[in-house]
mmCIF file of C-alpha atoms in Angstrom:
data_model
loop_
_atom_site.group_PDB
_atom_site.id
_atom_site.type_symbol
_atom_site.label_atom_id
_atom_site.label_comp_id
_atom_site.label_asym_id
_atom_site.label_seq_id
_atom_site.Cartn_x
_atom_site.Cartn_y
_atom_site.Cartn_z
ATOM 1 C CA MET S 14 0.008 0.014 -0.003
ATOM 2 C CA HIS S 15 1.273 3.446 -0.889
ATOM 3 C CA ARG S 16 2.127 5.545 2.152
ATOM 4 C CA PHE S 17 1.683 9.305 2.306
ATOM 5 C CA LYS S 18 4.112 11.618 3.899
ATOM 6 C CA SER S 19 3.359 12.528 7.504
ATOM 7 C CA SER S 20 1.340 15.595 8.317
ATOM 8 C CA CYS S 21 3.799 16.109 11.186
ATOM 9 C CA TRP S 22 7.127 16.914 9.536
ATOM 10 C CA VAL S 23 10.558 17.016 11.168
ATOM 11 C CA ALA S 24 10.240 17.632 14.914
ATOM 12 C CA LEU S 25 12.512 19.431 17.342
ATOM 13 C CA VAL S 26 15.916 18.557 15.963
ATOM 14 C CA ALA S 27 17.554 19.919 19.110
ATOM 15 C CA LEU S 28 16.394 16.843 21.018
ATOM 16 C CA ALA S 29 18.919 14.823 18.991
ATOM 17 C CA LEU S 30 17.198 11.563 19.846
ATOM 18 C CA PRO S 31 18.779 8.358 18.506
ATOM 19 C CA LEU S 32 16.690 6.781 15.760
ATOM 20 C CA SER S 33 18.805 3.711 15.128
ATOM 21 C CA GLN S 34 19.999 0.976 17.370
ATOM 22 C CA SER S 35 23.190 0.284 15.438
ATOM 23 C CA GLN S 36 25.326 0.090 18.520
ATOM 24 C CA ALA S 37 25.148 -2.911 20.837
ATOM 25 C CA GLN S 38 22.374 -2.246 23.298
ATOM 26 C CA GLN S 39 20.332 -4.098 25.851
ATOM 27 C CA CYS S 40 17.010 -5.140 24.243
ATOM 28 C CA VAL S 41 14.098 -7.139 25.607
ATOM 29 C CA GLU S 42 10.711 -8.216 24.319
ATOM 30 C CA SER S 43 7.668 -6.907 26.171
ATOM 31 C CA ASP S 44 4.050 -7.242 25.100
ATOM 32 C CA GLY S 45 5.391 -8.673 21.826
ATOM 33 C CA LEU S 46 7.356 -5.501 21.088
ATOM 34 C CA ASN S 47 11.130 -5.023 20.889
ATOM 35 C CA VAL S 48 12.302 -2.521 23.509
ATOM 36 C CA CYS S 49 15.902 -1.312 23.530
ATOM 37 C CA ALA S 50 17.695 0.853 26.046
ATOM 38 C CA ILE S 51 18.686 4.425 25.130
ATOM 39 C CA GLY S 52 21.744 6.079 26.633
ATOM 40 C CA LYS S 53 22.764 4.630 30.006
ATOM 41 C CA ALA S 54 19.371 3.173 30.840
ATOM 42 C CA GLN S 55 19.036 -0.412 31.976
ATOM 43 C CA LEU S 56 15.996 -2.605 31.396
ATOM 44 C CA LYS S 57 14.647 -5.283 33.726
ATOM 45 C CA GLN S 58 11.684 -7.532 32.935
ATOM 46 C CA LEU S 59 9.265 -7.489 35.907
ATOM 47 C CA ASP S 60 6.769 -9.800 34.221
ATOM 48 C CA GLU S 61 5.656 -10.503 30.658
ATOM 49 C CA SER S 62 4.108 -7.065 30.353
ATOM 50 C CA LYS S 63 5.967 -4.713 32.725
ATOM 51 C CA LEU S 64 9.514 -3.389 32.482
ATOM 52 C CA GLU S 65 11.628 -1.437 34.931
ATOM 53 C CA LEU S 66 13.843 1.281 33.446
ATOM 54 C CA SER S 67 16.715 2.212 35.774
ATOM 55 C CA ASN S 68 19.852 4.344 35.675
ATOM 56 C CA LEU S 69 17.935 7.263 34.254
ATOM 57 C CA GLY S 70 20.202 10.300 34.605
ATOM 58 C CA ASP S 71 19.374 13.870 35.465
ATOM 59 C CA GLU S 72 19.666 15.071 31.848
ATOM 60 C CA GLY S 73 16.524 13.262 30.726
ATOM 61 C CA THR S 74 18.240 11.603 27.753
ATOM 62 C CA ASP S 75 18.145 7.990 28.970
ATOM 63 C CA GLY S 76 15.220 5.720 28.312
ATOM 64 C CA ALA S 77 13.923 3.205 25.789
ATOM 65 C CA ALA S 78 13.172 2.891 22.059
ATOM 66 C CA ILE S 79 10.038 0.841 21.268
ATOM 67 C CA SER S 80 9.808 -0.678 17.795
ATOM 68 C CA LEU S 81 6.232 -0.975 16.641
ATOM 69 C CA GLY S 82 6.381 -2.172 13.030
ATOM 70 C CA GLN S 83 3.860 -0.019 11.181
ATOM 71 C CA ALA S 84 1.330 1.259 13.696
ATOM 72 C CA THR S 85 -1.553 3.688 13.736
ATOM 73 C CA LYS S 86 -1.983 3.767 17.548
ATOM 74 C CA TRP S 87 0.227 2.992 20.542
ATOM 75 C CA THR S 88 -0.840 2.889 24.206
ATOM 76 C CA ALA S 89 1.136 2.064 27.335
ATOM 77 C CA SER S 90 1.270 2.646 31.100
ATOM 78 C CA PHE S 91 4.271 4.661 32.215
ATOM 79 C CA VAL S 92 5.115 5.866 35.717
ATOM 80 C CA PRO S 93 8.351 7.633 36.749
ATOM 81 C CA LEU S 94 9.138 6.703 40.354
ATOM 82 C CA SER S 95 11.376 9.694 41.030
ATOM 83 C CA THR S 96 10.403 12.267 43.667
ATOM 84 C CA GLU S 97 12.885 14.818 42.355
ATOM 85 C CA ASP S 98 11.519 18.328 41.863
ATOM 86 C CA SER S 99 12.823 18.501 38.269
ATOM 87 C CA GLN S 100 11.726 15.072 37.034
ATOM 88 C CA ARG S 101 10.995 15.152 33.274
ATOM 89 C CA THR S 102 9.634 12.650 30.768
ATOM 90 C CA THR S 103 9.543 13.079 26.995
ATOM 91 C CA PHE S 104 7.750 10.829 24.511
ATOM 92 C CA THR S 105 8.667 11.080 20.811
ATOM 93 C CA ALA S 106 6.853 9.542 17.847
ATOM 94 C CA VAL S 107 8.896 8.557 14.782
ATOM 95 C CA SER S 108 7.534 8.153 11.258
ATOM 96 C CA ASP S 109 9.707 7.257 8.257
ATOM 97 C CA GLY S 110 12.773 7.959 10.350
ATOM 98 C CA ALA S 111 11.652 11.514 11.264
ATOM 99 C CA LYS S 112 10.743 12.721 14.720
ATOM 100 C CA ILE S 113 7.196 13.922 14.099
ATOM 101 C CA SER S 114 5.883 14.894 17.530
ATOM 102 C CA THR S 115 6.756 15.039 21.228
ATOM 103 C CA ALA S 116 4.848 15.190 24.500
ATOM 104 C CA THR S 117 6.702 16.328 27.631
ATOM 105 C CA SER S 118 5.682 16.113 31.274
ATOM 106 C CA ARG S 119 7.796 18.125 33.722
ATOM 107 C CA ARG S 120 7.347 18.279 37.481
ATOM 108 C CA GLU S 121 6.640 21.764 38.815
ATOM 109 C CA GLY S 122 6.036 21.980 42.551
ATOM 110 C CA ASP S 123 3.277 19.563 43.511
ATOM 111 C CA GLY S 124 2.053 19.230 39.944
ATOM 112 C CA ARG S 125 3.249 18.776 36.381
ATOM 113 C CA ALA S 126 3.596 21.037 33.318
ATOM 114 C CA ILE S 127 2.439 19.298 30.133
ATOM 115 C CA SER S 128 3.563 20.483 26.679
ATOM 116 C CA ALA S 129 3.811 19.171 23.125
ATOM 117 C CA THR S 130 5.557 19.850 19.836
ATOM 118 C CA PHE S 131 4.062 19.209 16.405
ATOM 119 C CA THR S 132 5.445 19.748 12.945
ATOM 120 C CA GLY S 133 2.599 20.001 10.399
ATOM 121 C CA SER S 134 3.141 23.773 10.094
ATOM 122 C CA GLY S 135 6.820 23.952 10.939
ATOM 123 C CA ALA S 136 7.882 26.484 13.593
ATOM 124 C CA ASP S 137 4.397 28.005 13.522
ATOM 125 C CA SER S 138 2.681 24.774 14.561
ATOM 126 C CA THR S 139 0.042 25.082 17.248
ATOM 127 C CA TYR S 140 -2.078 22.621 19.189
ATOM 128 C CA THR S 141 -5.348 22.254 21.108
ATOM 129 C CA VAL S 142 -5.607 21.086 24.711
ATOM 130 C CA ARG S 143 -8.753 19.238 25.824
ATOM 131 C CA VAL S 144 -9.273 17.966 29.358
ATOM 132 C CA TYR S 145 -11.834 15.325 30.387
ATOM 133 C CA LEU S 146 -13.325 13.915 33.592
ATOM 134 C CA GLN S 147 -14.942 10.462 33.375
ATOM 135 C CA GLY S 148 -15.242 10.874 29.611
ATOM 136 C CA GLU S 149 -16.887 14.304 29.692
ATOM 137 C CA LEU S 150 -15.128 17.329 28.209
ATOM 138 C CA GLN S 151 -14.371 19.833 31.001
ATOM 139 C CA GLY S 152 -12.327 22.456 29.138
ATOM 140 C CA GLU S 153 -10.527 23.327 25.905
ATOM 141 C CA VAL S 154 -8.012 25.890 24.728
ATOM 142 C CA THR S 155 -6.802 26.347 21.169
ATOM 143 C CA GLY S 156 -3.796 27.976 19.534
ATOM 144 C CA VAL S 157 -1.219 26.822 22.111
ATOM 145 C CA ARG S 158 2.200 27.550 20.586
ATOM 146 C CA ASN S 159 4.627 24.760 19.757
ATOM 147 C CA GLY S 160 6.520 23.682 22.878
ATOM 148 C CA GLN S 161 4.542 26.014 25.182
ATOM 149 C CA THR S 162 3.056 24.509 28.347
ATOM 150 C CA GLY S 163 -0.560 23.705 27.539
ATOM 151 C CA VAL S 164 -1.812 22.591 30.947
ATOM 152 C CA LEU S 165 -0.628 22.502 34.538
ATOM 153 C CA THR S 166 -1.759 19.719 36.862
ATOM 154 C CA GLN S 167 -2.141 20.516 40.533
ATOM 155 C CA ALA S 168 -1.894 18.458 43.724
ATOM 156 C CA ARG S 169 -4.948 16.363 44.599
ATOM 157 C CA ALA S 170 -6.742 17.025 47.881
ATOM 158 C CA VAL S 171 -6.000 14.196 50.325
ATOM 159 C CA ASN S 172 -9.248 14.452 52.308
ATOM 160 C CA SER S 173 -10.996 11.870 50.113
ATOM 161 C CA PRO S 174 -9.900 8.520 48.689
ATOM 162 C CA PRO S 175 -8.714 8.361 45.065
ATOM 163 C CA PRO S 176 -10.643 6.238 42.493
ATOM 164 C CA CYS S 177 -7.820 3.729 42.019
ATOM 165 C CA ARG S 178 -4.474 2.561 43.471
ATOM 166 C CA GLY S 179 -1.114 3.504 42.047
ATOM 167 C CA PHE S 180 0.512 1.686 39.166
ATOM 168 C CA ARG S 181 2.670 -1.193 40.486
ATOM 169 C CA GLN S 182 1.356 -0.544 44.041
ATOM 170 C CA SER S 183 0.265 -3.813 45.646
ATOM 171 C CA VAL S 184 -3.297 -4.185 46.882
ATOM 172 C CA SER S 185 -2.093 -4.824 50.449
ATOM 173 C CA ALA S 186 0.169 -1.752 50.428
ATOM 174 C CA CYS S 187 -2.756 0.343 49.178
ATOM 175 C CA TYR S 188 -5.053 -0.920 51.920
ATOM 176 C CA SER S 189 -2.395 -0.113 54.525
ATOM 177 C CA GLN S 190 -2.038 3.402 53.129
ATOM 178 C CA CYS S 191 -5.805 3.853 52.987
ATOM 179 C CA ASN S 192 -6.287 2.750 56.592
ATOM 180 C CA ALA S 193 -3.451 5.012 57.768
ATOM 181 C CA ALA S 194 -5.189 7.936 56.010
ATOM 182 C CA GLY S 195 -8.421 7.160 57.804
ATOM 183 C CA PHE S 196 -10.512 6.663 54.681
ATOM 184 C CA GLY S 197 -13.738 4.808 55.453
ATOM 185 C CA ASP S 198 -13.869 3.080 52.036
ATOM 186 C CA CYS S 199 -10.769 1.387 50.662
ATOM 187 C CA SER S 200 -12.405 -0.435 47.778
ATOM 188 C CA TYR S 201 -10.485 1.737 45.307
ATOM 189 C CA CYS S 202 -7.451 -0.404 46.154
ATOM 190 C CA ASP S 203 -8.934 -3.220 44.051
ATOM 191 C CA ARG S 204 -8.597 -1.044 40.912
ATOM 192 C CA GLU S 205 -5.180 -0.088 39.490
ATOM 193 C CA CYS S 206 -4.810 3.373 37.924
ATOM 194 C CA GLU S 207 -3.903 3.048 34.268
ATOM 195 C CA HIS S 208 -1.483 5.985 33.995
ATOM 196 C CA ALA S 209 -1.725 5.514 30.255
ATOM 197 C CA VAL S 210 0.001 7.460 27.498
ATOM 198 C CA GLU S 211 -1.267 7.170 23.942
ATOM 199 C CA PHE S 212 -0.167 8.399 20.525
ATOM 200 C CA GLN S 213 -2.219 8.137 17.376
ATOM 201 C CA ASN S 214 -3.019 9.896 14.144
ATOM 202 C CA HIS S 215 -6.325 11.695 14.546
ATOM 203 C CA ARG S 216 -8.065 11.810 11.150
ATOM 204 C CA LEU S 217 -9.837 15.093 10.482
ATOM 205 C CA GLU S 218 -12.687 13.687 8.453
ATOM 206 C CA ALA S 219 -14.011 16.912 6.977
ATOM 207 C CA ALA S 220 -10.675 17.861 5.486
ATOM 208 C CA GLN S 221 -9.376 14.296 4.951
ATOM 209 C CA ILE S 222 -6.056 15.212 6.568
ATOM 210 C CA GLY S 223 -4.238 13.793 9.557
ATOM 211 C CA ALA S 224 -3.123 15.295 12.838
ATOM 212 C CA CYS S 225 -0.965 13.930 15.629
ATOM 213 C CA GLU S 226 -2.656 13.369 18.977
ATOM 214 C CA TRP S 227 -1.272 12.555 22.431
ATOM 215 C CA THR S 228 -3.460 11.411 25.325
ATOM 216 C CA LEU S 229 -2.103 11.420 28.873
ATOM 217 C CA ASP S 230 -3.912 9.978 31.889
ATOM 218 C CA ASN S 231 -4.109 12.173 34.955
ATOM 219 C CA GLN S 232 -5.217 9.542 37.424
ATOM 220 C CA PRO S 233 -6.351 9.932 40.131
ATOM 221 C CA SER S 234 -8.023 13.120 38.849
ATOM 222 C CA THR S 235 -6.642 16.479 40.007
ATOM 223 C CA PRO S 236 -7.377 20.133 39.345
ATOM 224 C CA VAL S 237 -5.711 21.313 36.127
ATOM 225 C CA VAL S 238 -5.053 24.856 34.948
ATOM 226 C CA LEU S 239 -5.415 25.732 31.228
ATOM 227 C CA THR S 240 -3.550 28.540 29.491
ATOM 228 C CA ASP S 241 -6.635 30.818 29.672
ATOM 229 C CA GLY S 242 -6.569 30.533 33.481
ATOM 230 C CA THR S 243 -9.505 28.120 33.692
ATOM 231 C CA THR S 244 -9.198 25.544 36.506
ATOM 232 C CA VAL S 245 -11.203 22.274 36.249
ATOM 233 C CA GLU S 246 -10.997 18.721 37.579
ATOM 234 C CA ALA S 247 -9.613 16.285 34.983
ATOM 235 C CA ASP S 248 -8.446 12.696 34.704
ATOM 236 C CA ARG S 249 -7.406 12.788 31.035
ATOM 237 C CA ILE S 250 -5.467 15.310 28.949
ATOM 238 C CA VAL S 251 -5.482 15.384 25.122
ATOM 239 C CA LEU S 252 -2.957 17.348 23.059
ATOM 240 C CA LEU S 253 -4.136 17.604 19.433
ATOM 241 C CA GLU S 254 -2.131 19.107 16.567
ATOM 242 C CA GLU S 255 -3.828 21.947 14.715
ATOM 243 C CA VAL S 256 -3.310 21.208 11.016
ATOM 244 C CA ARG S 257 -3.868 23.646 8.190
ATOM 245 C CA ALA S 258 -5.353 21.848 5.194
ATOM 246 C CA SER S 259 -3.054 23.536 2.696
ATOM 247 C CA GLY S 260 0.094 21.500 2.152
ATOM 248 C CA SER S 261 -0.795 18.823 4.707
ATOM 249 C CA TYR S 262 -0.919 15.100 4.014
ATOM 250 C CA PRO S 263 -2.423 12.235 5.982
ATOM 251 C CA TYR S 264 -0.060 9.475 7.004
ATOM 252 C CA LEU S 265 -0.957 5.879 7.618
ATOM 253 C CA SER S 266 1.501 4.767 10.280
ATOM 254 C CA PHE S 267 4.494 5.388 12.507
ATOM 255 C CA GLU S 268 7.119 2.873 13.498
ATOM 256 C CA GLN S 269 8.758 3.870 16.772
ATOM 257 C CA ILE S 270 8.189 5.546 20.120
ATOM 258 C CA LEU S 271 11.177 7.003 21.987
ATOM 259 C CA LEU S 272 10.707 7.368 25.718
ATOM 260 C CA GLN S 273 13.234 9.370 27.735
ATOM 261 C CA ALA S 274 13.092 10.333 31.406
ATOM 262 C CA SER S 275 15.139 11.614 34.285
ATOM 263 C CA GLY S 276 15.111 10.634 37.929
ATOM 264 C CA GLY S 277 16.559 7.130 38.283
ATOM 265 C CA THR S 278 13.746 4.626 37.793
ATOM 266 C CA ALA S 279 10.442 4.262 35.889
ATOM 267 C CA HIS S 280 7.982 1.481 35.048
ATOM 268 C CA LEU S 281 6.634 0.752 31.568
ATOM 269 C CA GLY S 282 3.932 -1.783 30.731
ATOM 270 C CA ASN S 283 0.580 -2.722 29.298
ATOM 271 C CA GLN S 284 1.607 -1.801 25.760
ATOM 272 C CA THR S 285 -0.891 -2.229 22.956
ATOM 273 C CA VAL S 286 -0.543 -1.419 19.266
ATOM 274 C CA VAL S 287 -3.052 -0.987 16.436
ATOM 275 C CA ARG S 288 -1.296 -2.054 13.241
ATOM 276 C CA ALA S 289 -1.577 -0.260 9.921
ATOM 277 C CA GLU S 290 -3.693 -2.068 7.357
#
């Protein structure tokens, strides 16, 4: 099948992310996907689905490269375990060897600053931020500039139990934490938070063009602040590329996700891929 060029052209060259695994590296198979260490990162298989990434330096350049074949959608659970004030995670999507989009989460105080880069309109690319709670749209801002923070998450109030337990937190540890906090209902411990990150090509049907889209879980839900100053409760954040129809082309697939983080250790798991037809 003929493949079109990506609507998201060359992205953020300054990141200088490695696109090939030509040098000898540690690689493992997880969820049927080949995952190779980037930089000084080390990989450890926790079970057939979950990996531990360790030795993640302060620069945020260490991590993993995930080979997908030809995919139209990738989803995974990812949790950095660092408590450092400056912890940072960057996801990069690669299509035809080009870095087409990034999503970055950076700790700021008790919350996180979320930003994205897209490439459909070069340096003038912009994106839309949409935030949801239990599937319902809570707020939206458009025209966020490339690389600019689109949303700030805030600390969650601790006077009520969350809807789910932490990723990789055991049920017994959650119940102990719940009882220590004095919550009357600890049933949330039976449900694990997804902490999912997702990348896909969002097809703009009216214009028959494609746009990159990142979705980041914000579970348990917290207040989030949009660029217009609006504060709402949200458990899911969507970053959608704004594509101008002129000169844009849909693309059918991407082949790699690069994941880079700082702060020592992180967990990756529950990966799923939708293959290109």
